[in-house]
Amino acid sequence: MTDTAPVTCDLCVIGSGMAGMSAALFAVDRGLSTVLVGRTGEIIFATGFLDLMGVHPLEAGTLWNDPWAGIAALVKDLPQHPYARLSTATVRAAFQNVIKFFETQGLSYTGFPDRNAAVLTAVGTVKLTYRVPLTMWSGVTARQHKAACLLVDIQGLKGFSARQIKATVGGAWPDLRTVKVAFPGAHPEGDVFPERLARSLETAGARANWAAVLEPHIQGAAAIGVPAILGISRSAEVMQDLEKRLGCQVFEIPTMPPGVTGLRMKEAFERGLAGRKVRLLLENKVFRAAHRDSGFLLEAGSMEPDRTIQASAVLLATGRFMGGGLQADRHAVREPIFNLPVQQPERRDHWHRENFLDRRGHPVNRAGLQTDEFFRPIDATGRPVHPRLFAAGSILAHQDWIRMKCGSGLAFSTAYAAVENALAELNKG
Ligand SMILES: Cc1cc2nc3c(=O)[nH]c(=O)nc-3n(C[C@H](O)[C@H](O)[C@H](O)COP(=O)(O)OP(=O)(O)OC[C@H]3O[C@@H](n4cnc5c(N)ncnc54)[C@H](O)[C@@H]3O)c2cc1C
């Protein structure tokens, strides 16, 4: 291993998804010296919508307009769900802190005070979510009021089809038109990519050129829906400038992942955390970890371990199978860094239900770490593995965030609670 000086910190957060990034934010804001080690994971696939609670029970597919009532029903029926360990005040505080932080990074969110909003997805289906990027909000209201609306396809842009969206929602929204336009300067026969278009729209010249292309097609539309390409770091500004040029509302609809919506969150987190002096070891992985009573020794690096981190506490936010927080072989699911016990179906043939599309989901999707009430992973005897080892986000057992539509809410609020608990433990000295 390369001999670099060990990095020391109060808290080492492992994982740079929604849970890890928000945990680092909460920790540094509480005065903890914080190191974040993580590889790019699911965050770049995210739509930008911040879900709190959408569906429960899964077998009935019951949708909740009021996410707080949804959480209350969920924890009554599933008392092991991580939400059952959190007060409403904690979940609210976690959301408010992250949204305020995003705002300082040019990423504005909005929504109904205490209600989910119905948002359009890339394929024209409608889903419920709690907080919506400001750049997508006019789409919510335009659909609600069935406003005259133009949806725009861009030649060569894959993963978005205005025509498909119209085919899916047009029945209930008759005043919807579509048009396909070339993006100024793009090769007429070639592919175009959301990130390139988004970065170009951060310049006033590109916005003027695109507005000139769109303007003749407005023809009385009150709003124009475009694929999510309205800038990366100043998306609301880009939207407002186009609205001024076009004289009507402009809104984004997410493209298929990976698009720019996840990238915006990733870059906002990275910029803001670096500004707050979180030590970021990005595109790095923790390979091994050892713990003693006094704290943790972690070995991290990009391709192989090349530095050590000495941390008084650790927060594990390494996600599920996609990012490698959980690993499965033919027999069992394991947690690879600390080799923590993973709650999972007793037998391999119980991992999945027979019908792949079973609306109840598959038991393996609820596998994960069991914790005590302080979000500390527990061992086979039910005791915390270490008093200052915490876990947060989708690695936790007894939840299926994809189907329950609670991804960001679960990530932010468990991270918030875990950091508060870590702080309390560290203050014991
Ligand atoms: C396609 C898609 C769409 C989504 N859409 C939405 C949405 O509309 N609304 C919503 O609320 N949420 C959405 N999400 C969910 C959200 O982005 C998060 O994935 C989810 O909240 C879980 O976050 P997490 O931080 O727990 O895990 P992850 O996002 O999986 O992050 C875990 C991180 O840990 C890293 N890691 C793993 N092992 C190590 C290691 N040894 N060392 C260092 N780092 C490690 C991984 O590389 C990864 O970066 C979506 C996710 C996907 C994939």
GROMACS .gro file of C-alpha atoms and ligand atoms in nm:
model
  482
    1MET     CA    1   0.000   0.000   0.000
    2THR     CA    2   0.127   0.350  -0.088
    3ASP     CA    3   0.254   0.528   0.219
    4THR     CA    4   0.039   0.840   0.236
    5ALA     CA    5  -0.035   1.008   0.568
    6PRO     CA    6  -0.354   0.874   0.722
    7VAL     CA    7  -0.659   1.096   0.699
    8THR     CA    8  -0.818   1.144   1.040
    9CYS     CA    9  -1.174   1.253   1.105
   10ASP     CA   10  -1.465   1.237   1.346
   11LEU     CA   11  -1.693   1.070   1.093
   12CYS     CA   12  -1.616   0.878   0.777
   13VAL     CA   13  -1.917   0.841   0.548
   14ILE     CA   14  -1.883   0.552   0.303
   15GLY     CA   15  -2.096   0.592  -0.010
   16SER     CA   16  -2.174   0.895  -0.226
   17GLY     CA   17  -2.539   0.839  -0.314
   18MET     CA   18  -2.830   1.038  -0.170
   19ALA     CA   19  -2.779   0.889   0.176
   20GLY     CA   20  -2.401   0.937   0.191
   21MET     CA   21  -2.400   1.288   0.043
   22SER     CA   22  -2.678   1.410   0.270
   23ALA     CA   23  -2.514   1.245   0.573
   24ALA     CA   24  -2.190   1.434   0.501
   25LEU     CA   25  -2.392   1.757   0.480
   26PHE     CA   26  -2.569   1.696   0.811
   27ALA     CA   27  -2.241   1.596   0.978
   28VAL     CA   28  -2.033   1.891   0.866
   29ASP     CA   29  -2.315   2.129   0.959
   30ARG     CA   30  -2.296   1.987   1.311
   31GLY     CA   31  -1.928   2.064   1.333
   32LEU     CA   32  -1.797   1.711   1.275
   33SER     CA   33  -1.478   1.676   1.072
   34THR     CA   34  -1.610   1.462   0.792
   35VAL     CA   35  -1.457   1.247   0.518
   36LEU     CA   36  -1.674   1.110   0.239
   37VAL     CA   37  -1.545   0.815   0.038
   38GLY     CA   38  -1.759   0.707  -0.253
   39ARG     CA   39  -1.796   0.596  -0.607
   40THR     CA   40  -2.059   0.736  -0.841
   41GLY     CA   41  -2.363   0.520  -0.798
   42GLU     CA   42  -2.734   0.536  -0.850
   43ILE     CA   43  -2.749   0.910  -0.795
   44ILE     CA   44  -2.661   0.981  -1.160
   45PHE     CA   45  -2.962   0.774  -1.266
   46ALA     CA   46  -3.205   0.971  -1.054
   47THR     CA   47  -3.489   1.166  -1.214
   48GLY     CA   48  -3.444   1.465  -0.985
   49PHE     CA   49  -3.780   1.404  -0.814
   50LEU     CA   50  -3.755   1.369  -0.437
   51ASP     CA   51  -3.991   1.093  -0.328
   52LEU     CA   52  -4.109   1.069   0.031
   53MET     CA   53  -4.382   0.805   0.025
   54GLY     CA   54  -4.598   0.699  -0.265
   55VAL     CA   55  -4.730   0.342  -0.256
   56HIS     CA   56  -4.852   0.119   0.025
   57PRO     CA   57  -4.958  -0.158   0.053
   58LEU     CA   58  -4.780  -0.280  -0.258
   59GLU     CA   59  -5.020  -0.568  -0.318
   60ALA     CA   60  -5.311  -0.322  -0.346
   61GLY     CA   61  -5.100  -0.057  -0.520
   62THR     CA   62  -5.259   0.213  -0.302
   63LEU     CA   63  -5.128   0.558  -0.395
   64TRP     CA   64  -5.092   0.830  -0.130
   65ASN     CA   65  -5.153   1.192  -0.216
   66ASP     CA   66  -5.066   1.273   0.144
   67PRO     CA   67  -4.722   1.116   0.201
   68TRP     CA   68  -4.741   1.169   0.579
   69ALA     CA   69  -5.062   0.969   0.599
   70GLY     CA   70  -4.891   0.711   0.376
   71ILE     CA   71  -4.599   0.684   0.619
   72ALA     CA   72  -4.838   0.648   0.914
   73ALA     CA   73  -5.017   0.359   0.739
   74LEU     CA   74  -4.688   0.200   0.637
   75VAL     CA   75  -4.531   0.196   0.983
   76LYS     CA   76  -4.851   0.058   1.133
   77ASP     CA   77  -4.845  -0.234   0.889
   78LEU     CA   78  -4.466  -0.277   0.865
   79PRO     CA   79  -4.319  -0.185   1.203
   80GLN     CA   80  -3.972  -0.295   1.092
   81HIS     CA   81  -3.960  -0.044   0.805
   82PRO     CA   82  -3.686   0.218   0.870
   83TYR     CA   83  -3.952   0.493   0.871
   84ALA     CA   84  -4.089   0.335   1.189
   85ARG     CA   85  -3.774   0.450   1.372
   86LEU     CA   86  -3.815   0.813   1.271
   87SER     CA   87  -4.032   1.093   1.401
   88THR     CA   88  -4.216   1.315   1.156
   89ALA     CA   89  -4.003   1.604   1.282
   90THR     CA   90  -3.685   1.419   1.182
   91VAL     CA   91  -3.810   1.339   0.832
   92ARG     CA   92  -3.923   1.699   0.781
   93ALA     CA   93  -3.596   1.842   0.911
   94ALA     CA   94  -3.394   1.613   0.684
   95PHE     CA   95  -3.590   1.721   0.375
   96GLN     CA   96  -3.579   2.090   0.468
   97ASN     CA   97  -3.203   2.082   0.524
   98VAL     CA   98  -3.131   1.916   0.190
   99ILE     CA   99  -3.368   2.141  -0.004
  100LYS     CA  100  -3.220   2.454   0.155
  101PHE     CA  101  -2.873   2.327   0.069
  102PHE     CA  102  -2.970   2.254  -0.294
  103GLU     CA  103  -3.111   2.605  -0.320
  104THR     CA  104  -2.772   2.750  -0.223
  105GLN     CA  105  -2.624   2.545  -0.507
  106GLY     CA  106  -2.865   2.676  -0.772
  107LEU     CA  107  -3.091   2.370  -0.765
  108SER     CA  108  -3.438   2.486  -0.662
  109TYR     CA  109  -3.721   2.259  -0.553
  110THR     CA  110  -4.087   2.319  -0.499
  111GLY     CA  111  -4.410   2.129  -0.432
  112PHE     CA  112  -4.744   2.143  -0.255
  113PRO     CA  113  -4.714   2.223   0.117
  114ASP     CA  114  -4.804   1.875   0.243
  115ARG     CA  115  -4.908   1.679  -0.057
  116ASN     CA  116  -4.749   1.476  -0.332
  117ALA     CA  117  -4.752   1.617  -0.684
  118ALA     CA  118  -4.830   1.415  -0.997
  119VAL     CA  119  -4.534   1.443  -1.233
  120LEU     CA  120  -4.475   1.322  -1.589
  121THR     CA  121  -4.206   1.061  -1.645
  122ALA     CA  122  -3.996   1.008  -1.958
  123VAL     CA  123  -4.246   0.754  -2.092
  124GLY     CA  124  -4.554   0.963  -2.021
  125THR     CA  125  -4.671   0.779  -1.715
  126VAL     CA  126  -4.760   0.988  -1.413
  127LYS     CA  127  -4.603   0.930  -1.073
  128LEU     CA  128  -4.646   1.086  -0.731
  129THR     CA  129  -4.353   1.261  -0.570
  130TYR     CA  130  -4.302   1.503  -0.282
  131ARG     CA  131  -4.061   1.765  -0.412
  132VAL     CA  132  -4.017   1.864  -0.775
  133PRO     CA  133  -3.732   2.056  -0.941
  134LEU     CA  134  -3.853   2.410  -1.011
  135THR     CA  135  -3.774   2.348  -1.378
  136MET     CA  136  -4.043   2.076  -1.387
  137TRP     CA  137  -4.315   2.246  -1.187
  138SER     CA  138  -4.505   2.415  -1.474
  139GLY     CA  139  -4.556   2.065  -1.615
  140VAL     CA  140  -4.742   1.969  -1.296
  141THR     CA  141  -4.973   2.271  -1.316
  142ALA     CA  142  -5.016   2.255  -1.696
  143ARG     CA  143  -5.131   1.894  -1.670
  144GLN     CA  144  -5.353   1.973  -1.370
  145HIS     CA  145  -5.529   2.254  -1.561
  146LYS     CA  146  -5.511   2.076  -1.899
  147ALA     CA  147  -5.347   2.388  -2.040
  148ALA     CA  148  -5.268   2.420  -2.411
  149CYS     CA  149  -4.922   2.270  -2.424
  150LEU     CA  150  -4.650   2.191  -2.677
  151LEU     CA  151  -4.413   1.899  -2.614
  152VAL     CA  152  -4.081   1.916  -2.794
  153ASP     CA  153  -3.874   1.629  -2.933
  154ILE     CA  154  -3.515   1.692  -3.035
  155GLN     CA  155  -3.368   1.522  -3.341
  156GLY     CA  156  -3.106   1.265  -3.243
  157LEU     CA  157  -3.193   1.270  -2.869
  158LYS     CA  158  -3.258   0.920  -2.742
  159GLY     CA  159  -3.447   0.830  -2.425
  160PHE     CA  160  -3.722   1.088  -2.471
  161SER     CA  161  -4.027   1.086  -2.693
  162ALA     CA  162  -4.281   1.368  -2.686
  163ARG     CA  163  -4.500   1.163  -2.918
  164GLN     CA  164  -4.501   0.871  -2.676
  165ILE     CA  165  -4.585   1.101  -2.386
  166LYS     CA  166  -4.874   1.244  -2.586
  167ALA     CA  167  -4.992   0.894  -2.676
  168THR     CA  168  -4.992   0.799  -2.306
  169VAL     CA  169  -5.146   1.108  -2.145
  170GLY     CA  170  -5.314   1.276  -2.442
  171GLY     CA  171  -5.652   1.109  -2.375
  172ALA     CA  172  -5.693   1.307  -2.054
  173TRP     CA  173  -5.511   1.615  -2.186
  174PRO     CA  174  -5.655   1.696  -2.528
  175ASP     CA  175  -5.481   2.029  -2.585
  176LEU     CA  176  -5.140   1.869  -2.621
  177ARG     CA  177  -4.933   1.904  -2.941
  178THR     CA  178  -4.589   1.775  -3.027
  179VAL     CA  179  -4.314   1.896  -3.254
  180LYS     CA  180  -3.968   1.765  -3.342
  181VAL     CA  181  -3.693   2.021  -3.389
  182ALA     CA  182  -3.319   2.015  -3.456
  183PHE     CA  183  -3.099   2.153  -3.180
  184PRO     CA  184  -2.904   2.450  -3.321
  185GLY     CA  185  -2.554   2.350  -3.426
  186ALA     CA  186  -2.614   1.975  -3.391
  187HIS     CA  187  -2.543   1.747  -3.687
  188PRO     CA  188  -2.883   1.672  -3.846
  189GLU     CA  189  -2.810   1.299  -3.878
  190GLY     CA  190  -2.613   1.247  -3.555
  191ASP     CA  191  -2.704   1.160  -3.197
  192VAL     CA  192  -2.720   1.436  -2.938
  193PHE     CA  193  -2.670   1.385  -2.564
  194PRO     CA  194  -2.851   1.558  -2.277
  195GLU     CA  195  -2.536   1.665  -2.093
  196ARG     CA  196  -2.387   1.838  -2.400
  197LEU     CA  197  -2.714   2.018  -2.474
  198ALA     CA  198  -2.757   2.118  -2.109
  199ARG     CA  199  -2.408   2.260  -2.082
  200SER     CA  200  -2.451   2.452  -2.406
  201LEU     CA  201  -2.779   2.608  -2.285
  202GLU     CA  202  -2.587   2.765  -1.999
  203THR     CA  203  -2.468   3.022  -2.254
  204ALA     CA  204  -2.702   3.304  -2.357
  205GLY     CA  205  -2.614   3.262  -2.726
  206ALA     CA  206  -2.730   2.897  -2.732
  207ARG     CA  207  -3.053   2.993  -2.554
  208ALA     CA  208  -3.122   3.268  -2.806
  209ASN     CA  209  -3.068   3.026  -3.095
  210TRP     CA  210  -3.291   2.759  -2.944
  211ALA     CA  211  -3.564   3.007  -2.860
  212ALA     CA  212  -3.559   3.117  -3.225
  213VAL     CA  213  -3.615   2.753  -3.329
  214LEU     CA  214  -3.902   2.702  -3.082
  215GLU     CA  215  -4.080   3.035  -3.124
  216PRO     CA  216  -4.266   2.960  -3.454
  217HIS     CA  217  -4.417   2.646  -3.299
  218ILE     CA  218  -4.572   2.806  -2.991
  219GLN     CA  219  -4.898   2.892  -3.171
  220GLY     CA  220  -5.099   2.973  -2.860
  221ALA     CA  221  -4.944   2.718  -2.623
  222ALA     CA  222  -4.941   2.834  -2.261
  223ALA     CA  223  -4.651   2.603  -2.178
  224ILE     CA  224  -4.374   2.420  -2.360
  225GLY     CA  225  -4.245   2.087  -2.228
  226VAL     CA  226  -3.888   1.998  -2.326
  227PRO     CA  227  -3.656   1.711  -2.236
  228ALA     CA  228  -3.448   1.780  -1.924
  229ILE     CA  229  -3.161   1.976  -2.081
  230LEU     CA  230  -3.200   2.318  -1.920
  231GLY     CA  231  -2.848   2.358  -1.786
  232ILE     CA  232  -2.662   2.179  -1.509
  233SER     CA  233  -2.568   2.421  -1.233
  234ARG     CA  234  -2.812   2.707  -1.308
  235SER     CA  235  -3.116   2.525  -1.439
  236ALA     CA  236  -3.383   2.759  -1.296
  237GLU     CA  237  -3.202   3.057  -1.448
  238VAL     CA  238  -3.186   2.884  -1.788
  239MET     CA  239  -3.558   2.807  -1.770
  240GLN     CA  240  -3.652   3.162  -1.670
  241ASP     CA  241  -3.443   3.310  -1.951
  242LEU     CA  242  -3.613   3.086  -2.210
  243GLU     CA  243  -3.954   3.176  -2.068
  244LYS     CA  244  -3.873   3.544  -2.110
  245ARG     CA  245  -3.759   3.492  -2.468
  246LEU     CA  246  -4.061   3.277  -2.561
  247GLY     CA  247  -4.332   3.455  -2.360
  248CYS     CA  248  -4.476   3.133  -2.217
  249GLN     CA  249  -4.400   2.880  -1.945
  250VAL     CA  250  -4.124   2.628  -2.010
  251PHE     CA  251  -4.083   2.304  -1.819
  252GLU     CA  252  -3.866   1.995  -1.830
  253ILE     CA  253  -3.960   1.628  -1.836
  254PRO     CA  254  -3.688   1.382  -1.727
  255THR     CA  255  -3.515   1.182  -2.001
  256MET     CA  256  -3.436   0.815  -1.953
  257PRO     CA  257  -3.138   0.771  -1.719
  258PRO     CA  258  -2.861   0.859  -1.708
  259GLY     CA  259  -2.964   1.213  -1.790
  260VAL     CA  260  -2.873   1.548  -1.644
  261THR     CA  261  -3.119   1.542  -1.355
  262GLY     CA  262  -2.905   1.307  -1.148
  263LEU     CA  263  -2.589   1.483  -1.257
  264ARG     CA  264  -2.727   1.813  -1.125
  265MET     CA  265  -2.776   1.664  -0.780
  266LYS     CA  266  -2.436   1.497  -0.782
  267GLU     CA  267  -2.257   1.817  -0.885
  268ALA     CA  268  -2.459   2.028  -0.639
  269PHE     CA  269  -2.366   1.796  -0.355
  270GLU     CA  270  -2.001   1.781  -0.455
  271ARG     CA  271  -1.967   2.158  -0.495
  272GLY     CA  272  -2.152   2.238  -0.175
  273LEU     CA  273  -1.978   1.976   0.038
  274ALA     CA  274  -1.634   2.082  -0.086
  275GLY     CA  275  -1.728   2.441   0.002
  276ARG     CA  276  -1.818   2.330   0.355
  277LYS     CA  277  -1.480   2.158   0.387
  278VAL     CA  278  -1.593   1.798   0.376
  279ARG     CA  279  -1.289   1.599   0.269
  280LEU     CA  280  -1.415   1.431  -0.049
  281LEU     CA  281  -1.246   1.114  -0.167
  282LEU     CA  282  -1.458   1.067  -0.478
  283GLU     CA  283  -1.418   0.781  -0.722
  284ASN     CA  284  -1.260   0.603  -0.427
  285LYS     CA  285  -1.370   0.288  -0.258
  286VAL     CA  286  -1.326   0.154   0.092
  287PHE     CA  287  -1.172  -0.191   0.048
  288ARG     CA  288  -1.131  -0.301   0.406
  289ALA     CA  289  -1.214  -0.182   0.752
  290ALA     CA  290  -1.110  -0.279   1.101
  291HIS     CA  291  -1.252  -0.151   1.426
  292ARG     CA  292  -1.141  -0.131   1.782
  293ASP     CA  293  -1.302   0.028   2.083
  294SER     CA  294  -1.124   0.354   2.002
  295GLY     CA  295  -1.244   0.379   1.642
  296PHE     CA  296  -1.198   0.262   1.285
  297LEU     CA  297  -0.914   0.209   1.042
  298LEU     CA  298  -1.028   0.207   0.680
  299GLU     CA  299  -0.826   0.128   0.370
  300ALA     CA  300  -0.937   0.320   0.063
  301GLY     CA  301  -0.824   0.400  -0.289
  302SER     CA  302  -0.942   0.413  -0.648
  303MET     CA  303  -0.807   0.089  -0.796
  304GLU     CA  304  -0.647  -0.053  -0.483
  305PRO     CA  305  -0.603   0.060  -0.122
  306ASP     CA  306  -0.354   0.346  -0.120
  307ARG     CA  307  -0.453   0.548   0.186
  308THR     CA  308  -0.580   0.491   0.536
  309ILE     CA  309  -0.853   0.675   0.715
  310GLN     CA  310  -0.874   0.687   1.093
  311ALA     CA  311  -1.227   0.767   1.198
  312SER     CA  312  -1.390   0.789   1.537
  313ALA     CA  313  -1.724   0.692   1.381
  314VAL     CA  314  -1.839   0.546   1.049
  315LEU     CA  315  -2.164   0.582   0.860
  316LEU     CA  316  -2.219   0.310   0.602
  317ALA     CA  317  -2.431   0.436   0.309
  318THR     CA  318  -2.313   0.202   0.037
  319GLY     CA  319  -2.654   0.124  -0.114
  320ARG     CA  320  -2.767  -0.208  -0.253
  321PHE     CA  321  -2.653  -0.440  -0.530
  322MET     CA  322  -2.602  -0.182  -0.805
  323GLY     CA  323  -2.338   0.017  -0.618
  324GLY     CA  324  -2.191  -0.284  -0.438
  325GLY     CA  325  -2.313  -0.209  -0.085
  326LEU     CA  326  -2.467  -0.555  -0.087
  327GLN     CA  327  -2.326  -0.846  -0.285
  328ALA     CA  328  -2.492  -1.172  -0.372
  329ASP     CA  329  -2.342  -1.504  -0.473
  330ARG     CA  330  -2.541  -1.816  -0.553
  331HIS     CA  331  -2.619  -1.876  -0.187
  332ALA     CA  332  -2.636  -1.559   0.016
  333VAL     CA  333  -2.635  -1.181   0.029
  334ARG     CA  334  -2.339  -1.026   0.209
  335GLU     CA  335  -2.211  -0.686   0.314
  336PRO     CA  336  -1.853  -0.671   0.187
  337ILE     CA  337  -1.675  -0.406   0.398
  338PHE     CA  338  -1.749  -0.508   0.757
  339ASN     CA  339  -1.903  -0.846   0.678
  340LEU     CA  340  -2.211  -0.738   0.872
  341PRO     CA  341  -2.501  -0.980   0.911
  342VAL     CA  342  -2.754  -0.927   0.632
  343GLN     CA  343  -3.122  -0.990   0.697
  344GLN     CA  344  -3.239  -1.202   0.401
  345PRO     CA  345  -3.480  -1.478   0.304
  346GLU     CA  346  -3.385  -1.807   0.468
  347ARG     CA  347  -3.344  -1.994   0.141
  348ARG     CA  348  -3.207  -1.892  -0.197
  349ASP     CA  349  -3.521  -2.009  -0.376
  350HIS     CA  350  -3.722  -1.764  -0.165
  351TRP     CA  351  -3.540  -1.460  -0.303
  352HIS     CA  352  -3.781  -1.409  -0.589
  353ARG     CA  353  -4.148  -1.468  -0.647
  354GLU     CA  354  -4.254  -1.673  -0.945
  355ASN     CA  355  -4.399  -1.380  -1.136
  356PHE     CA  356  -4.127  -1.126  -1.214
  357LEU     CA  357  -4.384  -0.845  -1.227
  358ASP     CA  358  -4.552  -0.943  -0.899
  359ARG     CA  359  -4.667  -0.610  -0.757
  360ARG     CA  360  -4.563  -0.712  -0.405
  361GLY     CA  361  -4.200  -0.707  -0.521
  362HIS     CA  362  -3.942  -0.976  -0.440
  363PRO     CA  363  -3.826  -1.070  -0.088
  364VAL     CA  364  -3.459  -1.016  -0.181
  365ASN     CA  365  -3.539  -0.649  -0.240
  366ARG     CA  366  -3.606  -0.615   0.131
  367ALA     CA  367  -3.280  -0.780   0.231
  368GLY     CA  368  -3.033  -0.551   0.405
  369LEU     CA  369  -2.888  -0.445   0.736
  370GLN     CA  370  -3.094  -0.464   1.051
  371THR     CA  371  -3.018  -0.191   1.299
  372ASP     CA  372  -3.106  -0.088   1.650
  373GLU     CA  373  -3.318   0.222   1.710
  374PHE     CA  374  -3.006   0.441   1.662
  375PHE     CA  375  -2.939   0.304   1.310
  376ARG     CA  376  -2.646   0.092   1.428
  377PRO     CA  377  -2.614  -0.244   1.248
  378ILE     CA  378  -2.673  -0.530   1.490
  379ASP     CA  379  -2.511  -0.868   1.522
  380ALA     CA  380  -2.677  -1.208   1.559
  381THR     CA  381  -2.744  -1.141   1.927
  382GLY     CA  382  -2.925  -0.813   1.848
  383ARG     CA  383  -2.647  -0.593   1.991
  384PRO     CA  384  -2.479  -0.313   1.792
  385VAL     CA  385  -2.167  -0.435   1.615
  386HIS     CA  386  -1.988  -0.120   1.729
  387PRO     CA  387  -2.126   0.174   1.930
  388ARG     CA  388  -2.015   0.420   1.661
  389LEU     CA  389  -2.091   0.227   1.342
  390PHE     CA  390  -2.410   0.351   1.172
  391ALA     CA  391  -2.596   0.272   0.849
  392ALA     CA  392  -2.839   0.471   0.637
  393GLY     CA  393  -3.021   0.465   0.304
  394SER     CA  394  -3.116   0.180   0.079
  395ILE     CA  395  -2.876  -0.068   0.243
  396LEU     CA  396  -3.125  -0.093   0.530
  397ALA     CA  397  -3.349  -0.400   0.553
  398HIS     CA  398  -3.729  -0.419   0.548
  399GLN     CA  399  -3.792  -0.162   0.276
  400ASP     CA  400  -3.841  -0.166  -0.101
  401TRP     CA  401  -3.786   0.197  -0.193
  402ILE     CA  402  -3.832   0.147  -0.566
  403ARG     CA  403  -4.184   0.011  -0.534
  404MET     CA  404  -4.283   0.213  -0.229
  405LYS     CA  405  -4.158   0.533  -0.396
  406CYS     CA  406  -3.970   0.650  -0.089
  407GLY     CA  407  -3.607   0.659  -0.220
  408SER     CA  408  -3.491   1.010  -0.131
  409GLY     CA  409  -3.705   1.035   0.183
  410LEU     CA  410  -3.558   0.715   0.319
  411ALA     CA  411  -3.203   0.821   0.227
  412PHE     CA  412  -3.221   1.173   0.373
  413SER     CA  413  -3.410   1.093   0.691
  414THR     CA  414  -3.216   0.782   0.794
  415ALA     CA  415  -2.892   0.973   0.723
  416TYR     CA  416  -3.016   1.260   0.937
  417ALA     CA  417  -3.106   1.035   1.229
  418ALA     CA  418  -2.784   0.835   1.201
  419VAL     CA  419  -2.574   1.153   1.207
  420GLU     CA  420  -2.761   1.287   1.511
  421ASN     CA  421  -2.699   0.957   1.687
  422ALA     CA  422  -2.332   0.954   1.583
  423LEU     CA  423  -2.291   1.304   1.723
  424ALA     CA  424  -2.447   1.197   2.053
  425GLU     CA  425  -2.212   0.897   2.075
  426LEU     CA  426  -1.906   1.108   1.988
  427ASN     CA  427  -2.001   1.363   2.252
  428LYS     CA  428  -1.987   1.087   2.514
  429GLY     CA  429  -1.611   1.095   2.448
  430LIG     C1  430  -3.305   0.483  -1.218
  430LIG     C2  431  -3.326   0.546  -1.084
  430LIG     C3  432  -3.424   0.641  -1.069
  430LIG     C4  433  -3.444   0.700  -0.944
  430LIG     N1  434  -3.541   0.792  -0.934
  430LIG     C5  435  -3.570   0.843  -0.814
  430LIG     C6  436  -3.677   0.933  -0.797
  430LIG     O1  437  -3.748   0.966  -0.892
  430LIG     N2  438  -3.703   0.981  -0.674
  430LIG     C7  439  -3.629   0.944  -0.564
  430LIG     O2  440  -3.659   0.989  -0.455
  430LIG     N3  441  -3.526   0.858  -0.576
  430LIG     C8  442  -3.495   0.807  -0.697
  430LIG     N4  443  -3.391   0.720  -0.711
  430LIG     C9  444  -3.325   0.672  -0.589
  430LIG    C10  445  -3.209   0.750  -0.536
  430LIG     O3  446  -3.131   0.804  -0.638
  430LIG    C11  447  -3.118   0.662  -0.451
  430LIG     O4  448  -3.069   0.561  -0.530
  430LIG    C12  449  -3.178   0.595  -0.336
  430LIG     O5  450  -3.239   0.695  -0.263
  430LIG    C13  451  -3.073   0.516  -0.255
  430LIG     O6  452  -2.967   0.598  -0.215
  430LIG     P1  453  -2.841   0.542  -0.133
  430LIG     O7  454  -2.751   0.657  -0.112
  430LIG     O8  455  -2.887   0.464  -0.017
  430LIG     O9  456  -2.770   0.435  -0.228
  430LIG     P2  457  -2.693   0.454  -0.365
  430LIG    O10  458  -2.751   0.565  -0.443
  430LIG    O11  459  -2.685   0.320  -0.427
  430LIG    O12  460  -2.547   0.500  -0.321
  430LIG    C14  461  -2.454   0.412  -0.264
  430LIG    C15  462  -2.316   0.460  -0.301
  430LIG    O13  463  -2.216   0.389  -0.229
  430LIG    C16  464  -2.109   0.358  -0.316
  430LIG     N5  465  -2.032   0.246  -0.261
  430LIG    C17  466  -2.068   0.116  -0.253
  430LIG     N6  467  -1.966   0.044  -0.195
  430LIG    C18  468  -1.867   0.133  -0.167
  430LIG    C19  469  -1.738   0.123  -0.109
  430LIG     N7  470  -1.688   0.004  -0.068
  430LIG     N8  471  -1.662   0.233  -0.093
  430LIG    C20  472  -1.709   0.355  -0.136
  430LIG     N9  473  -1.832   0.370  -0.193
  430LIG    C21  474  -1.909   0.262  -0.208
  430LIG    C22  475  -2.180   0.327  -0.445
  430LIG    O14  476  -2.091   0.332  -0.555
  430LIG    C23  477  -2.283   0.440  -0.446
  430LIG    O15  478  -2.229   0.560  -0.495
  430LIG    C24  479  -3.366   0.662  -0.834
  430LIG    C25  480  -3.265   0.567  -0.850
  430LIG    C26  481  -3.246   0.509  -0.974
  430LIG    C27  482  -3.141   0.404  -0.987
   0.00000   0.00000   0.00000
